[in-house]
Amino acid sequence: AQTVTQSQPEMSVQEAETVTLSCTYDTSESDYYLFWYKQPPSRQMILVIRQEAYKQQNATENRFSVNFQKAAKSFSLKISDSQLGDAAMYFCAYRTFLDGGSNYKLTFGKGTLLTVNP
Amino acid sequence: DSGVTQTPKHLITATGQRVTLRCSPRSGDLSVYWYQQSLDQGLQFLIQYYNGEERAKGNILERFSAQQFPDLHSELNLSSLELGDSALYFCASSARGDTGELFFGEGSRLTVL
């Protein structure tokens, strides 16, 4: 079964600085999707960034980028120029196919709570 | 706004009771997922429906059941509630295509006293 591990329960960063959140996963699949979701105090789950495993280029969305290391099964999230509004719980997720078909679900890590200090 | 609507946002009830959580997916999405988020277990997949049919079950207790109606809204029924059922219950829907992204509602916070 696929598992997703976030080894940092909590992280903190100074405003305007850069922080990297770690995620590793276990899979035997060769083609898959990885995601980072953000859950602010409002508790809404918001997609931050998505990476397709077949793409060698790391995904980037404005201040958010990933370091995808397929062989190492590592998928870290880098937040540049951190802002107070980035404070949230961040979840790494892996898309898992169900029943060998096109049906799928997302398997989530336990999350990393990011604090941004002014 | 993800386009996924969940009601109620908050619910307080007593042990042994039964509650129903409701979810309306994004317009056009046929798949509905239910997840449970608790402090110690994180986000756990409960069940998935596609166009009215159950497609997959995760860690869903026998006391819990769900269904998806012809208009594609879904309900999660929780019965014989226990203190440990207190959690945030999320509904999510997914689009056609192969992006893998789930769109989440704001969740229903259930407190069992």
PDB file of N, CA, C and O in Angstrom, chain B residues 7-63:
ATOM      1  N   THR B   7     -23.005  20.765   4.473  1.00  0.00           N
ATOM      2  CA  THR B   7     -23.820  21.207   5.595  1.00  0.00           C
ATOM      3  C   THR B   7     -24.036  20.052   6.555  1.00  0.00           C
ATOM      4  O   THR B   7     -24.056  18.878   6.127  1.00  0.00           O
ATOM      5  N   PRO B   8     -24.174  20.316   7.854  1.00  0.00           N
ATOM      6  CA  PRO B   8     -23.937  21.597   8.503  1.00  0.00           C
ATOM      7  C   PRO B   8     -22.447  21.851   8.697  1.00  0.00           C
ATOM      8  O   PRO B   8     -21.635  20.947   8.530  1.00  0.00           O
ATOM      9  N   LYS B   9     -22.063  23.043   9.020  1.00  0.00           N
ATOM     10  CA  LYS B   9     -20.661  23.366   9.285  1.00  0.00           C
ATOM     11  C   LYS B   9     -20.242  22.874  10.665  1.00  0.00           C
ATOM     12  O   LYS B   9     -19.095  22.460  10.868  1.00  0.00           O
ATOM     13  N   HIS B  10     -21.152  22.953  11.592  1.00  0.00           N
ATOM     14  CA  HIS B  10     -20.872  22.500  12.949  1.00  0.00           C
ATOM     15  C   HIS B  10     -22.058  21.688  13.449  1.00  0.00           C
ATOM     16  O   HIS B  10     -23.215  22.014  13.138  1.00  0.00           O
ATOM     17  N   LEU B  11     -21.756  20.668  14.242  1.00  0.00           N
ATOM     18  CA  LEU B  11     -22.805  19.815  14.780  1.00  0.00           C
ATOM     19  C   LEU B  11     -22.353  19.281  16.125  1.00  0.00           C
ATOM     20  O   LEU B  11     -21.250  18.732  16.237  1.00  0.00           O
ATOM     21  N   ILE B  12     -23.181  19.465  17.126  1.00  0.00           N
ATOM     22  CA  ILE B  12     -22.892  18.927  18.454  1.00  0.00           C
ATOM     23  C   ILE B  12     -24.015  17.976  18.817  1.00  0.00           C
ATOM     24  O   ILE B  12     -25.195  18.340  18.727  1.00  0.00           O
ATOM     25  N   THR B  13     -23.648  16.785  19.237  1.00  0.00           N
ATOM     26  CA  THR B  13     -24.651  15.793  19.567  1.00  0.00           C
ATOM     27  C   THR B  13     -24.139  14.909  20.697  1.00  0.00           C
ATOM     28  O   THR B  13     -23.020  15.086  21.173  1.00  0.00           O
ATOM     29  N   ALA B  14     -24.963  13.979  21.111  1.00  0.00           N
ATOM     30  CA  ALA B  14     -24.618  13.127  22.246  1.00  0.00           C
ATOM     31  C   ALA B  14     -24.270  11.713  21.766  1.00  0.00           C
ATOM     32  O   ALA B  14     -24.639  11.300  20.659  1.00  0.00           O
ATOM     33  N   THR B  15     -23.587  10.995  22.633  1.00  0.00           N
ATOM     34  CA  THR B  15     -23.261   9.611  22.297  1.00  0.00           C
ATOM     35  C   THR B  15     -24.540   8.817  22.065  1.00  0.00           C
ATOM     36  O   THR B  15     -25.579   9.079  22.677  1.00  0.00           O
ATOM     37  N   GLY B  16     -24.454   7.887  21.123  1.00  0.00           N
ATOM     38  CA  GLY B  16     -25.593   7.051  20.804  1.00  0.00           C
ATOM     39  C   GLY B  16     -26.519   7.620  19.751  1.00  0.00           C
ATOM     40  O   GLY B  16     -27.384   6.907  19.234  1.00  0.00           O
ATOM     41  N   GLN B  17     -26.342   8.884  19.437  1.00  0.00           N
ATOM     42  CA  GLN B  17     -27.217   9.524  18.463  1.00  0.00           C
ATOM     43  C   GLN B  17     -26.795   9.230  17.022  1.00  0.00           C
ATOM     44  O   GLN B  17     -25.748   8.635  16.768  1.00  0.00           O
ATOM     45  N   ARG B  18     -27.624   9.714  16.098  1.00  0.00           N
ATOM     46  CA  ARG B  18     -27.362   9.535  14.669  1.00  0.00           C
ATOM     47  C   ARG B  18     -27.410  10.904  14.010  1.00  0.00           C
ATOM     48  O   ARG B  18     -28.262  11.726  14.350  1.00  0.00           O
ATOM     49  N   VAL B  19     -26.468  11.146  13.077  1.00  0.00           N
ATOM     50  CA  VAL B  19     -26.444  12.412  12.345  1.00  0.00           C
ATOM     51  C   VAL B  19     -26.258  12.137  10.859  1.00  0.00           C
ATOM     52  O   VAL B  19     -25.774  11.077  10.468  1.00  0.00           O
ATOM     53  N   THR B  20     -26.649  13.113  10.076  1.00  0.00           N
ATOM     54  CA  THR B  20     -26.469  13.032   8.629  1.00  0.00           C
ATOM     55  C   THR B  20     -25.732  14.281   8.154  1.00  0.00           C
ATOM     56  O   THR B  20     -26.148  15.407   8.456  1.00  0.00           O
ATOM     57  N   LEU B  21     -24.660  14.068   7.431  1.00  0.00           N
ATOM     58  CA  LEU B  21     -23.889  15.148   6.837  1.00  0.00           C
ATOM     59  C   LEU B  21     -24.171  15.150   5.338  1.00  0.00           C
ATOM     60  O   LEU B  21     -24.239  14.101   4.703  1.00  0.00           O
ATOM     61  N   ARG B  22     -24.288  16.357   4.800  1.00  0.00           N
ATOM     62  CA  ARG B  22     -24.684  16.480   3.407  1.00  0.00           C
ATOM     63  C   ARG B  22     -23.610  17.169   2.587  1.00  0.00           C
ATOM     64  O   ARG B  22     -22.915  18.054   3.088  1.00  0.00           O
ATOM     65  N   CYS B  23     -23.490  16.757   1.349  1.00  0.00           N
ATOM     66  CA  CYS B  23     -22.472  17.316   0.457  1.00  0.00           C
ATOM     67  C   CYS B  23     -23.034  17.487  -0.943  1.00  0.00           C
ATOM     68  O   CYS B  23     -23.655  16.569  -1.490  1.00  0.00           O
ATOM     69  N   SER B  24     -22.799  18.646  -1.532  1.00  0.00           N
ATOM     70  CA  SER B  24     -23.102  18.872  -2.949  1.00  0.00           C
ATOM     71  C   SER B  24     -21.790  19.080  -3.684  1.00  0.00           C
ATOM     72  O   SER B  24     -21.034  20.004  -3.354  1.00  0.00           O
ATOM     73  N   PRO B  25     -21.476  18.239  -4.665  1.00  0.00           N
ATOM     74  CA  PRO B  25     -20.196  18.375  -5.368  1.00  0.00           C
ATOM     75  C   PRO B  25     -20.208  19.570  -6.309  1.00  0.00           C
ATOM     76  O   PRO B  25     -21.238  20.211  -6.515  1.00  0.00           O
ATOM     77  N   ARG B  26     -19.069  19.850  -6.882  1.00  0.00           N
ATOM     78  CA  ARG B  26     -18.970  20.901  -7.892  1.00  0.00           C
ATOM     79  C   ARG B  26     -19.848  20.519  -9.075  1.00  0.00           C
ATOM     80  O   ARG B  26     -20.015  19.335  -9.395  1.00  0.00           O
ATOM     81  N   SER B  27     -20.347  21.523  -9.735  1.00  0.00           N
ATOM     82  CA  SER B  27     -21.173  21.280 -10.899  1.00  0.00           C
ATOM     83  C   SER B  27     -20.393  20.468 -11.938  1.00  0.00           C
ATOM     84  O   SER B  27     -19.269  20.827 -12.311  1.00  0.00           O
ATOM     85  N   GLY B  28     -20.968  19.358 -12.360  1.00  0.00           N
ATOM     86  CA  GLY B  28     -20.330  18.536 -13.376  1.00  0.00           C
ATOM     87  C   GLY B  28     -19.470  17.406 -12.841  1.00  0.00           C
ATOM     88  O   GLY B  28     -19.118  16.477 -13.584  1.00  0.00           O
ATOM     89  N   ASP B  29     -19.114  17.469 -11.545  1.00  0.00           N
ATOM     90  CA  ASP B  29     -18.296  16.391 -10.979  1.00  0.00           C
ATOM     91  C   ASP B  29     -19.184  15.206 -10.607  1.00  0.00           C
ATOM     92  O   ASP B  29     -20.183  15.372  -9.916  1.00  0.00           O
ATOM     93  N   LEU B  30     -18.776  14.022 -11.014  1.00  0.00           N
ATOM     94  CA  LEU B  30     -19.560  12.830 -10.738  1.00  0.00           C
ATOM     95  C   LEU B  30     -19.075  12.066  -9.506  1.00  0.00           C
ATOM     96  O   LEU B  30     -19.813  11.278  -8.925  1.00  0.00           O
ATOM     97  N   SER B  31     -17.809  12.268  -9.142  1.00  0.00           N
ATOM     98  CA  SER B  31     -17.233  11.540  -8.010  1.00  0.00           C
ATOM     99  C   SER B  31     -17.321  12.346  -6.732  1.00  0.00           C
ATOM    100  O   SER B  31     -17.010  13.538  -6.725  1.00  0.00           O
ATOM    101  N   VAL B  32     -17.714  11.678  -5.667  1.00  0.00           N
ATOM    102  CA  VAL B  32     -17.742  12.284  -4.341  1.00  0.00           C
ATOM    103  C   VAL B  32     -16.953  11.394  -3.389  1.00  0.00           C
ATOM    104  O   VAL B  32     -17.113  10.178  -3.390  1.00  0.00           O
ATOM    105  N   TYR B  33     -16.106  12.019  -2.613  1.00  0.00           N
ATOM    106  CA  TYR B  33     -15.299  11.316  -1.626  1.00  0.00           C
ATOM    107  C   TYR B  33     -15.652  11.857  -0.242  1.00  0.00           C
ATOM    108  O   TYR B  33     -15.900  13.046  -0.076  1.00  0.00           O
ATOM    109  N   TRP B  34     -15.580  10.987   0.744  1.00  0.00           N
ATOM    110  CA  TRP B  34     -15.705  11.404   2.135  1.00  0.00           C
ATOM    111  C   TRP B  34     -14.410  11.071   2.873  1.00  0.00           C
ATOM    112  O   TRP B  34     -13.891   9.950   2.761  1.00  0.00           O
ATOM    113  N   TYR B  35     -13.906  12.054   3.610  1.00  0.00           N
ATOM    114  CA  TYR B  35     -12.714  11.882   4.421  1.00  0.00           C
ATOM    115  C   TYR B  35     -13.037  12.296   5.856  1.00  0.00           C
ATOM    116  O   TYR B  35     -13.826  13.203   6.090  1.00  0.00           O
ATOM    117  N   GLN B  36     -12.354  11.650   6.797  1.00  0.00           N
ATOM    118  CA  GLN B  36     -12.457  12.013   8.205  1.00  0.00           C
ATOM    119  C   GLN B  36     -11.102  12.556   8.647  1.00  0.00           C
ATOM    120  O   GLN B  36     -10.061  11.926   8.397  1.00  0.00           O
ATOM    121  N   GLN B  37     -11.119  13.719   9.289  1.00  0.00           N
ATOM    122  CA  GLN B  37      -9.872  14.289   9.805  1.00  0.00           C
ATOM    123  C   GLN B  37      -9.952  14.380  11.319  1.00  0.00           C
ATOM    124  O   GLN B  37     -10.747  15.136  11.873  1.00  0.00           O
ATOM    125  N   SER B  38      -9.116  13.606  11.978  1.00  0.00           N
ATOM    126  CA  SER B  38      -9.020  13.691  13.436  1.00  0.00           C
ATOM    127  C   SER B  38      -7.577  13.992  13.798  1.00  0.00           C
ATOM    128  O   SER B  38      -6.668  13.813  12.989  1.00  0.00           O
ATOM    129  N   LEU B  39      -7.364  14.437  15.026  1.00  0.00           N
ATOM    130  CA  LEU B  39      -6.029  14.871  15.438  1.00  0.00           C
ATOM    131  C   LEU B  39      -5.023  13.727  15.391  1.00  0.00           C
ATOM    132  O   LEU B  39      -3.886  13.914  14.971  1.00  0.00           O
ATOM    133  N   ASP B  40      -5.441  12.547  15.805  1.00  0.00           N
ATOM    134  CA  ASP B  40      -4.480  11.455  15.896  1.00  0.00           C
ATOM    135  C   ASP B  40      -4.362  10.632  14.620  1.00  0.00           C
ATOM    136  O   ASP B  40      -3.333  10.016  14.366  1.00  0.00           O
ATOM    137  N   GLN B  41      -5.378  10.647  13.778  1.00  0.00           N
ATOM    138  CA  GLN B  41      -5.362   9.807  12.568  1.00  0.00           C
ATOM    139  C   GLN B  41      -5.137  10.589  11.290  1.00  0.00           C
ATOM    140  O   GLN B  41      -4.986  10.003  10.230  1.00  0.00           O
ATOM    141  N   GLY B  42      -5.115  11.900  11.368  1.00  0.00           N
ATOM    142  CA  GLY B  42      -4.936  12.664  10.144  1.00  0.00           C
ATOM    143  C   GLY B  42      -6.148  12.535   9.245  1.00  0.00           C
ATOM    144  O   GLY B  42      -7.262  12.303   9.703  1.00  0.00           O
ATOM    145  N   LEU B  43      -5.927  12.665   7.941  1.00  0.00           N
ATOM    146  CA  LEU B  43      -7.012  12.585   6.959  1.00  0.00           C
ATOM    147  C   LEU B  43      -7.168  11.142   6.493  1.00  0.00           C
ATOM    148  O   LEU B  43      -6.284  10.591   5.837  1.00  0.00           O
ATOM    149  N   GLN B  44      -8.300  10.551   6.816  1.00  0.00           N
ATOM    150  CA  GLN B  44      -8.555   9.159   6.465  1.00  0.00           C
ATOM    151  C   GLN B  44      -9.670   9.079   5.427  1.00  0.00           C
ATOM    152  O   GLN B  44     -10.747   9.651   5.603  1.00  0.00           O
ATOM    153  N   PHE B  45      -9.409   8.326   4.378  1.00  0.00           N
ATOM    154  CA  PHE B  45     -10.401   8.107   3.340  1.00  0.00           C
ATOM    155  C   PHE B  45     -11.492   7.169   3.851  1.00  0.00           C
ATOM    156  O   PHE B  45     -11.189   6.104   4.404  1.00  0.00           O
ATOM    157  N   LEU B  46     -12.728   7.581   3.694  1.00  0.00           N
ATOM    158  CA  LEU B  46     -13.847   6.762   4.161  1.00  0.00           C
ATOM    159  C   LEU B  46     -14.508   5.996   3.024  1.00  0.00           C
ATOM    160  O   LEU B  46     -14.614   4.771   3.054  1.00  0.00           O
ATOM    161  N   ILE B  47     -14.969   6.737   2.015  1.00  0.00           N
ATOM    162  CA  ILE B  47     -15.737   6.086   0.968  1.00  0.00           C
ATOM    163  C   ILE B  47     -15.822   6.993  -0.248  1.00  0.00           C
ATOM    164  O   ILE B  47     -15.682   8.198  -0.132  1.00  0.00           O
ATOM    165  N   GLN B  48     -16.028   6.374  -1.411  1.00  0.00           N
ATOM    166  CA  GLN B  48     -16.162   7.130  -2.656  1.00  0.00           C
ATOM    167  C   GLN B  48     -17.372   6.645  -3.434  1.00  0.00           C
ATOM    168  O   GLN B  48     -17.645   5.446  -3.504  1.00  0.00           O
ATOM    169  N   TYR B  49     -18.068   7.605  -4.039  1.00  0.00           N
ATOM    170  CA  TYR B  49     -19.170   7.308  -4.933  1.00  0.00           C
ATOM    171  C   TYR B  49     -18.896   7.929  -6.285  1.00  0.00           C
ATOM    172  O   TYR B  49     -18.258   8.987  -6.386  1.00  0.00           O
ATOM    173  N   TYR B  50     -19.366   7.242  -7.309  1.00  0.00           N
ATOM    174  CA  TYR B  50     -19.259   7.772  -8.668  1.00  0.00           C
ATOM    175  C   TYR B  50     -20.615   7.615  -9.335  1.00  0.00           C
ATOM    176  O   TYR B  50     -21.090   6.497  -9.521  1.00  0.00           O
ATOM    177  N   ASN B  51     -21.218   8.731  -9.663  1.00  0.00           N
ATOM    178  CA  ASN B  51     -22.489   8.755 -10.388  1.00  0.00           C
ATOM    179  C   ASN B  51     -23.528   7.845  -9.733  1.00  0.00           C
ATOM    180  O   ASN B  51     -24.224   7.098 -10.417  1.00  0.00           O
ATOM    181  N   GLY B  52     -23.600   7.901  -8.435  1.00  0.00           N
ATOM    182  CA  GLY B  52     -24.615   7.168  -7.704  1.00  0.00           C
ATOM    183  C   GLY B  52     -24.205   5.800  -7.205  1.00  0.00           C
ATOM    184  O   GLY B  52     -24.933   5.186  -6.419  1.00  0.00           O
ATOM    185  N   GLU B  53     -23.054   5.324  -7.640  1.00  0.00           N
ATOM    186  CA  GLU B  53     -22.628   3.977  -7.240  1.00  0.00           C
ATOM    187  C   GLU B  53     -21.424   4.046  -6.306  1.00  0.00           C
ATOM    188  O   GLU B  53     -20.507   4.837  -6.535  1.00  0.00           O
ATOM    189  N   GLU B  54     -21.430   3.186  -5.306  1.00  0.00           N
ATOM    190  CA  GLU B  54     -20.267   3.084  -4.438  1.00  0.00           C
ATOM    191  C   GLU B  54     -19.111   2.493  -5.225  1.00  0.00           C
ATOM    192  O   GLU B  54     -19.240   1.455  -5.867  1.00  0.00           O
ATOM    193  N   ARG B  55     -17.949   3.153  -5.165  1.00  0.00           N
ATOM    194  CA  ARG B  55     -16.797   2.687  -5.931  1.00  0.00           C
ATOM    195  C   ARG B  55     -15.692   2.138  -5.038  1.00  0.00           C
ATOM    196  O   ARG B  55     -14.994   1.229  -5.425  1.00  0.00           O
ATOM    197  N   ALA B  56     -15.511   2.715  -3.892  1.00  0.00           N
ATOM    198  CA  ALA B  56     -14.426   2.259  -3.035  1.00  0.00           C
ATOM    199  C   ALA B  56     -14.725   2.579  -1.588  1.00  0.00           C
ATOM    200  O   ALA B  56     -15.373   3.578  -1.283  1.00  0.00           O
ATOM    201  N   LYS B  57     -14.265   1.685  -0.722  1.00  0.00           N
ATOM    202  CA  LYS B  57     -14.389   1.894   0.709  1.00  0.00           C
ATOM    203  C   LYS B  57     -13.017   1.947   1.330  1.00  0.00           C
ATOM    204  O   LYS B  57     -12.135   1.173   0.985  1.00  0.00           O
ATOM    205  N   GLY B  58     -12.873   2.854   2.267  1.00  0.00           N
ATOM    206  CA  GLY B  58     -11.636   2.934   3.021  1.00  0.00           C
ATOM    207  C   GLY B  58     -11.887   2.498   4.439  1.00  0.00           C
ATOM    208  O   GLY B  58     -12.508   1.479   4.703  1.00  0.00           O
ATOM    209  N   ASN B  59     -11.426   3.321   5.375  1.00  0.00           N
ATOM    210  CA  ASN B  59     -11.550   2.972   6.791  1.00  0.00           C
ATOM    211  C   ASN B  59     -12.891   3.392   7.369  1.00  0.00           C
ATOM    212  O   ASN B  59     -12.960   4.085   8.378  1.00  0.00           O
ATOM    213  N   ILE B  60     -13.949   2.979   6.744  1.00  0.00           N
ATOM    214  CA  ILE B  60     -15.273   3.393   7.206  1.00  0.00           C
ATOM    215  C   ILE B  60     -15.856   2.340   8.138  1.00  0.00           C
ATOM    216  O   ILE B  60     -15.830   1.146   7.853  1.00  0.00           O
ATOM    217  N   LEU B  61     -16.333   2.806   9.291  1.00  0.00           N
ATOM    218  CA  LEU B  61     -16.912   1.915  10.276  1.00  0.00           C
ATOM    219  C   LEU B  61     -18.265   1.409   9.792  1.00  0.00           C
ATOM    220  O   LEU B  61     -18.944   2.049   8.996  1.00  0.00           O
ATOM    221  N   GLU B  62     -18.673   0.269  10.318  1.00  0.00           N
ATOM    222  CA  GLU B  62     -19.977  -0.288   9.944  1.00  0.00           C
ATOM    223  C   GLU B  62     -21.120   0.591  10.429  1.00  0.00           C
ATOM    224  O   GLU B  62     -22.214   0.556   9.871  1.00  0.00           O
ATOM    225  N   ARG B  63     -20.861   1.385  11.448  1.00  0.00           N
ATOM    226  CA  ARG B  63     -21.889   2.316  11.960  1.00  0.00           C
ATOM    227  C   ARG B  63     -22.105   3.498  11.015  1.00  0.00           C
ATOM    228  O   ARG B  63     -23.044   4.271  11.178  1.00  0.00           O
TER     229      ARG B  63
END
